Amino acid sequence: MSDFGLLLTAPEGKGAFHSSFHHRYGKTPDMELNLIDSANLLGSTSSFSIFSFNVTVPFNPSKTSKCPSHFLVRMGKRNNNHNNKIETSKGFPQKEYSKGNLSRILRTEAAVKGIEKKANSQKFTNLSPKAVLEALDDSITNNQWESSLKKFELLRRQHWYEPRTQTYAKLLTMLGKCSQPRVASLLFERMLSEGLKPTIDVYTSLVGAYGLGGLFDEAFQTIDEMKSVSNCKPNIYTYSILINCCMKLRRFDLIDNVLSEMSYLGIGCSTVTYNTIIDGYGKAEMFELMDNALTDMVETGRCLPDVFTLNSVIWAYGNVERIEEMERWYNEFQHMGVSPDIKTFNILLKSYGKAGMHEKMVSVMEFMEKRFFTPTIVTYNIVIGIFGKAKNIEKMEYFFRTMKYKGVKPNSITYSSLVSSYSKAGVITKKIGTIIKQIENSDVVLDTPFFNCVISAFGQVGELDKMEEMYLKMMENKCIPDHITFSTMIQAYNTQGMVEAAQELEMKALETKNTSVSLSRTRDQTRF
């Protein structure tokens, strides 16, 4: 049996680690990771105004600057000469919905858009609660903080509005994710002005907003304030949020202080807390501290390592190609009774691929099939990408065919890997037509990185007409060109001696960059 076969075979007997674990807990590890849910969005109310924001329109290069003359002429020719090839009614599909949900989705989208148009007006004060709350929830879910605050203003102008702390907690959490700690502070002050008393959820969300924004002094001050408020004492969830912020911003110097404070208050770490610490140290390649945290977790006798712990540890070692340690910990977790999930196998695949151990990758896929683990789109994208980078086109195509046979739909990442791999192998001109045809007959949603791959592939082989055709398709699909798009095309023009076209495209790229910076500064200056 191969090493990997031994690795992935669940141990028959009880190892020393497993026996110790079972002796402490008297049971096998609980596989469920319990997280505290954020507050549900409820309606809130007062006629008090919070912020006024100017409308900012996302930058669209096609509307803010003219194409260079040579570039525009070439684009125009491609559009006229190949109008039948670049389909306007069909083209690359954007999205497809099932018939059963289509009408409901359209109604919801229409309602949300209607609310967005009314958010900047002062006259709408009796709108449908369902429509307003759905529109606000949509913006919060998508972390659109400016849009969310405008819709929150609209909500507060409604006659039926009643202030609720749950709404503020959800907004504060979103502002933390968007790195807007100062706005979160102002929002908290507005909540107080409405006569609402902060709850532990509100305080915890504010701590997270400060922490993710790098304002750790304010985060610790908020926790100190919580200690003086009855029924709002910081709990394990509050400290877990703070520790998560420290880990994400790599403020490892603060971790010991937080843990000491928790110990002083009699608050023990939970499984979530330990997992946060282990994952943070692992991502920072601080392996000794990661192992120490894992040892502490097991020795407490209260917290059970779970699949999240497993995935964090093997990812950390696999990411730096320390395969032996990765495999050893995989086996240790199996002895502890922690079973792998699909993410575990994806981590193994990526780690073996990064280390160039392709045979073990195949063994993982075979093991998954035997144990009835269904590969996901992420699984296939990892395998296809790795074999493609290794120029093993045969294996790459085999897994691509298997993917489709198993009913897993390729996405933009899949096709980007195929294009990039064919380009490196020098067979892009033979294969690209098939890829384009497959995309046109599917509902895959394309993105800027995909078009950059195709544009680069055609540029490298000097097929500028096709490169420009893909640029047009990119614009048709409303994928905004980035600096990679422009630099790739400029290099292609220079390689073919088209210096003037390259210079004009450089001017367009510079104009695009300057306009984006200008709009960003204007947005920053008009927030309040």
mmCIF file of N, CA and C in Angstrom, residues 176-243:
data_model
loop_
_atom_site.group_PDB
_atom_site.id
_atom_site.type_symbol
_atom_site.label_atom_id
_atom_site.label_comp_id
_atom_site.label_asym_id
_atom_site.label_seq_id
_atom_site.Cartn_x
_atom_site.Cartn_y
_atom_site.Cartn_z
ATOM 1 N N GLY A 176 -17.717 46.932 9.821
ATOM 2 C CA GLY A 176 -16.443 46.308 10.171
ATOM 3 C C GLY A 176 -15.850 45.558 9.001
ATOM 4 N N LYS A 177 -16.675 44.789 8.297
ATOM 5 C CA LYS A 177 -16.201 44.046 7.126
ATOM 6 C C LYS A 177 -15.716 44.986 6.032
ATOM 7 N N CYS A 178 -16.292 46.186 5.974
ATOM 8 C CA CYS A 178 -15.924 47.163 4.943
ATOM 9 C C CYS A 178 -14.817 48.105 5.406
ATOM 10 N N SER A 179 -14.227 47.837 6.565
ATOM 11 C CA SER A 179 -13.141 48.665 7.116
ATOM 12 C C SER A 179 -13.553 50.126 7.247
ATOM 13 N N GLN A 180 -14.685 50.354 7.879
ATOM 14 C CA GLN A 180 -15.196 51.704 8.106
ATOM 15 C C GLN A 180 -15.428 51.924 9.605
ATOM 16 N N PRO A 181 -14.358 51.897 10.413
ATOM 17 C CA PRO A 181 -14.537 52.028 11.864
ATOM 18 C C PRO A 181 -15.056 53.391 12.292
ATOM 19 N N ARG A 182 -14.644 54.458 11.603
ATOM 20 C CA ARG A 182 -15.097 55.798 11.978
ATOM 21 C C ARG A 182 -16.589 55.959 11.720
ATOM 22 N N VAL A 183 -17.044 55.430 10.598
ATOM 23 C CA VAL A 183 -18.473 55.482 10.293
ATOM 24 C C VAL A 183 -19.245 54.659 11.320
ATOM 25 N N ALA A 184 -18.679 53.530 11.718
ATOM 26 C CA ALA A 184 -19.318 52.694 12.734
ATOM 27 C C ALA A 184 -19.457 53.450 14.048
ATOM 28 N N SER A 185 -18.435 54.227 14.405
ATOM 29 C CA SER A 185 -18.489 55.013 15.635
ATOM 30 C C SER A 185 -19.611 56.041 15.584
ATOM 31 N N LEU A 186 -19.741 56.717 14.448
ATOM 32 C CA LEU A 186 -20.813 57.704 14.286
ATOM 33 C C LEU A 186 -22.185 57.040 14.322
ATOM 34 N N LEU A 187 -22.285 55.879 13.709
ATOM 35 C CA LEU A 187 -23.557 55.157 13.718
ATOM 36 C C LEU A 187 -23.938 54.764 15.146
ATOM 37 N N PHE A 188 -22.954 54.357 15.920
ATOM 38 C CA PHE A 188 -23.206 54.002 17.317
ATOM 39 C C PHE A 188 -23.716 55.217 18.092
ATOM 40 N N GLU A 189 -23.118 56.382 17.850
ATOM 41 C CA GLU A 189 -23.567 57.607 18.518
ATOM 42 C C GLU A 189 -25.002 57.946 18.125
ATOM 43 N N ARG A 190 -25.347 57.736 16.878
ATOM 44 C CA ARG A 190 -26.715 57.996 16.433
ATOM 45 C C ARG A 190 -27.699 57.059 17.124
ATOM 46 N N MET A 191 -27.270 55.829 17.313
ATOM 47 C CA MET A 191 -28.137 54.878 18.007
ATOM 48 C C MET A 191 -28.421 55.363 19.426
ATOM 49 N N LEU A 192 -27.393 55.868 20.097
ATOM 50 C CA LEU A 192 -27.582 56.390 21.445
ATOM 51 C C LEU A 192 -28.509 57.597 21.437
ATOM 52 N N SER A 193 -28.403 58.425 20.390
ATOM 53 C CA SER A 193 -29.249 59.619 20.314
ATOM 54 C C SER A 193 -30.715 59.271 20.116
ATOM 55 N N GLU A 194 -30.989 58.064 19.633
ATOM 56 C CA GLU A 194 -32.368 57.622 19.474
ATOM 57 C C GLU A 194 -32.939 57.040 20.766
ATOM 58 N N GLY A 195 -32.126 57.064 21.804
ATOM 59 C CA GLY A 195 -32.610 56.582 23.085
ATOM 60 C C GLY A 195 -32.481 55.091 23.286
ATOM 61 N N LEU A 196 -31.767 54.427 22.393
ATOM 62 C CA LEU A 196 -31.582 52.981 22.523
ATOM 63 C C LEU A 196 -30.390 52.678 23.425
ATOM 64 N N LYS A 197 -30.534 51.675 24.264
ATOM 65 C CA LYS A 197 -29.432 51.224 25.096
ATOM 66 C C LYS A 197 -28.685 50.104 24.380
ATOM 67 N N PRO A 198 -27.376 50.195 24.301
ATOM 68 C CA PRO A 198 -26.615 49.154 23.597
ATOM 69 C C PRO A 198 -26.805 47.790 24.252
ATOM 70 N N THR A 199 -26.886 46.789 23.419
ATOM 71 C CA THR A 199 -26.927 45.407 23.892
ATOM 72 C C THR A 199 -25.540 44.802 23.734
ATOM 73 N N ILE A 200 -25.370 43.597 24.229
ATOM 74 C CA ILE A 200 -24.071 42.940 24.090
ATOM 75 C C ILE A 200 -23.747 42.677 22.622
ATOM 76 N N ASP A 201 -24.783 42.421 21.794
ATOM 77 C CA ASP A 201 -24.557 42.215 20.360
ATOM 78 C C ASP A 201 -24.074 43.494 19.690
ATOM 79 N N VAL A 202 -24.654 44.630 20.074
ATOM 80 C CA VAL A 202 -24.244 45.912 19.502
ATOM 81 C C VAL A 202 -22.802 46.219 19.892
ATOM 82 N N TYR A 203 -22.491 46.071 21.168
ATOM 83 C CA TYR A 203 -21.122 46.322 21.624
ATOM 84 C C TYR A 203 -20.123 45.399 20.920
ATOM 85 N N THR A 204 -20.480 44.137 20.804
ATOM 86 C CA THR A 204 -19.577 43.177 20.161
ATOM 87 C C THR A 204 -19.355 43.533 18.695
ATOM 88 N N SER A 205 -20.418 43.957 18.013
ATOM 89 C CA SER A 205 -20.284 44.383 16.614
ATOM 90 C C SER A 205 -19.393 45.608 16.507
ATOM 91 N N LEU A 206 -19.502 46.524 17.476
ATOM 92 C CA LEU A 206 -18.661 47.719 17.481
ATOM 93 C C LEU A 206 -17.201 47.349 17.737
ATOM 94 N N VAL A 207 -16.967 46.420 18.643
ATOM 95 C CA VAL A 207 -15.602 45.933 18.891
ATOM 96 C C VAL A 207 -15.011 45.357 17.608
ATOM 97 N N GLY A 208 -15.813 44.570 16.884
ATOM 98 C CA GLY A 208 -15.349 43.998 15.624
ATOM 99 C C GLY A 208 -15.059 45.054 14.578
ATOM 100 N N ALA A 209 -15.902 46.083 14.520
ATOM 101 C CA ALA A 209 -15.696 47.159 13.543
ATOM 102 C C ALA A 209 -14.402 47.911 13.837
ATOM 103 N N TYR A 210 -14.164 48.224 15.102
ATOM 104 C CA TYR A 210 -12.914 48.889 15.476
ATOM 105 C C TYR A 210 -11.711 47.984 15.188
ATOM 106 N N GLY A 211 -11.822 46.729 15.580
ATOM 107 C CA GLY A 211 -10.698 45.811 15.410
ATOM 108 C C GLY A 211 -10.329 45.594 13.962
ATOM 109 N N LEU A 212 -11.319 45.321 13.108
ATOM 110 C CA LEU A 212 -11.038 45.091 11.689
ATOM 111 C C LEU A 212 -10.540 46.357 11.007
ATOM 112 N N GLY A 213 -10.853 47.518 11.595
ATOM 113 C CA GLY A 213 -10.359 48.781 11.054
ATOM 114 C C GLY A 213 -9.013 49.179 11.621
ATOM 115 N N GLY A 214 -8.447 48.341 12.483
ATOM 116 C CA GLY A 214 -7.130 48.620 13.042
ATOM 117 C C GLY A 214 -7.129 49.550 14.233
ATOM 118 N N LEU A 215 -8.302 49.925 14.736
ATOM 119 C CA LEU A 215 -8.396 50.831 15.886
ATOM 120 C C LEU A 215 -8.509 50.001 17.172
ATOM 121 N N PHE A 216 -7.415 49.388 17.558
ATOM 122 C CA PHE A 216 -7.468 48.468 18.693
ATOM 123 C C PHE A 216 -7.609 49.197 20.026
ATOM 124 N N ASP A 217 -7.101 50.418 20.123
ATOM 125 C CA ASP A 217 -7.308 51.177 21.359
ATOM 126 C C ASP A 217 -8.797 51.384 21.603
ATOM 127 N N GLU A 218 -9.513 51.760 20.542
ATOM 128 C CA GLU A 218 -10.957 51.962 20.664
ATOM 129 C C GLU A 218 -11.680 50.649 20.962
ATOM 130 N N ALA A 219 -11.178 49.557 20.373
ATOM 131 C CA ALA A 219 -11.798 48.251 20.621
ATOM 132 C C ALA A 219 -11.673 47.864 22.092
ATOM 133 N N PHE A 220 -10.483 48.054 22.667
ATOM 134 C CA PHE A 220 -10.286 47.716 24.080
ATOM 135 C C PHE A 220 -11.063 48.670 24.989
ATOM 136 N N GLN A 221 -11.161 49.945 24.590
ATOM 137 C CA GLN A 221 -11.950 50.899 25.371
ATOM 138 C C GLN A 221 -13.423 50.503 25.387
ATOM 139 N N THR A 222 -13.909 49.997 24.255
ATOM 140 C CA THR A 222 -15.300 49.545 24.187
ATOM 141 C C THR A 222 -15.527 48.366 25.124
ATOM 142 N N ILE A 223 -14.568 47.445 25.165
ATOM 143 C CA ILE A 223 -14.692 46.306 26.083
ATOM 144 C C ILE A 223 -14.681 46.781 27.533
ATOM 145 N N ASP A 224 -13.837 47.768 27.845
ATOM 146 C CA ASP A 224 -13.826 48.321 29.203
ATOM 147 C C ASP A 224 -15.171 48.957 29.540
ATOM 148 N N GLU A 225 -15.765 49.629 28.555
ATOM 149 C CA GLU A 225 -17.084 50.234 28.765
ATOM 150 C C GLU A 225 -18.140 49.158 29.012
ATOM 151 N N MET A 226 -18.034 48.054 28.295
ATOM 152 C CA MET A 226 -18.982 46.954 28.475
ATOM 153 C C MET A 226 -18.953 46.426 29.909
ATOM 154 N N LYS A 227 -17.765 46.409 30.508
ATOM 155 C CA LYS A 227 -17.632 45.873 31.866
ATOM 156 C C LYS A 227 -18.417 46.689 32.883
ATOM 157 N N SER A 228 -18.648 47.970 32.561
ATOM 158 C CA SER A 228 -19.345 48.845 33.509
ATOM 159 C C SER A 228 -20.843 48.924 33.259
ATOM 160 N N VAL A 229 -21.318 48.225 32.223
ATOM 161 C CA VAL A 229 -22.742 48.260 31.882
ATOM 162 C C VAL A 229 -23.383 46.941 32.283
ATOM 163 N N SER A 230 -24.450 47.025 33.043
ATOM 164 C CA SER A 230 -25.127 45.801 33.473
ATOM 165 C C SER A 230 -25.722 45.083 32.270
ATOM 166 N N ASN A 231 -25.671 43.766 32.318
ATOM 167 C CA ASN A 231 -26.198 42.905 31.245
ATOM 168 C C ASN A 231 -25.430 43.036 29.932
ATOM 169 N N CYS A 232 -24.271 43.705 29.945
ATOM 170 C CA CYS A 232 -23.472 43.843 28.719
ATOM 171 C C CYS A 232 -22.018 43.455 28.961
ATOM 172 N N LYS A 233 -21.781 42.615 29.941
ATOM 173 C CA LYS A 233 -20.411 42.188 30.204
ATOM 174 C C LYS A 233 -19.861 41.443 28.992
ATOM 175 N N PRO A 234 -18.617 41.695 28.626
ATOM 176 C CA PRO A 234 -18.041 40.972 27.477
ATOM 177 C C PRO A 234 -18.040 39.471 27.740
ATOM 178 N N ASN A 235 -18.392 38.713 26.729
ATOM 179 C CA ASN A 235 -18.443 37.257 26.867
ATOM 180 C C ASN A 235 -17.454 36.609 25.910
ATOM 181 N N ILE A 236 -17.513 35.302 25.810
ATOM 182 C CA ILE A 236 -16.566 34.581 24.968
ATOM 183 C C ILE A 236 -16.701 34.982 23.508
ATOM 184 N N TYR A 237 -17.924 35.297 23.077
ATOM 185 C CA TYR A 237 -18.121 35.713 21.686
ATOM 186 C C TYR A 237 -17.442 37.052 21.430
ATOM 187 N N THR A 238 -17.558 37.982 22.381
ATOM 188 C CA THR A 238 -16.903 39.287 22.243
ATOM 189 C C THR A 238 -15.394 39.122 22.098
ATOM 190 N N TYR A 239 -14.812 38.321 22.979
ATOM 191 C CA TYR A 239 -13.358 38.137 22.935
ATOM 192 C C TYR A 239 -12.918 37.333 21.709
ATOM 193 N N SER A 240 -13.755 36.417 21.267
ATOM 194 C CA SER A 240 -13.420 35.663 20.048
ATOM 195 C C SER A 240 -13.377 36.592 18.841
ATOM 196 N N ILE A 241 -14.318 37.540 18.794
ATOM 197 C CA ILE A 241 -14.321 38.535 17.714
ATOM 198 C C ILE A 241 -13.053 39.375 17.770
ATOM 199 N N LEU A 242 -12.668 39.813 18.965
ATOM 200 C CA LEU A 242 -11.462 40.629 19.119
ATOM 201 C C LEU A 242 -10.216 39.844 18.715
ATOM 202 N N ILE A 243 -10.129 38.597 19.140
ATOM 203 C CA ILE A 243 -8.980 37.755 18.769
ATOM 204 C C ILE A 243 -8.925 37.555 17.260
#
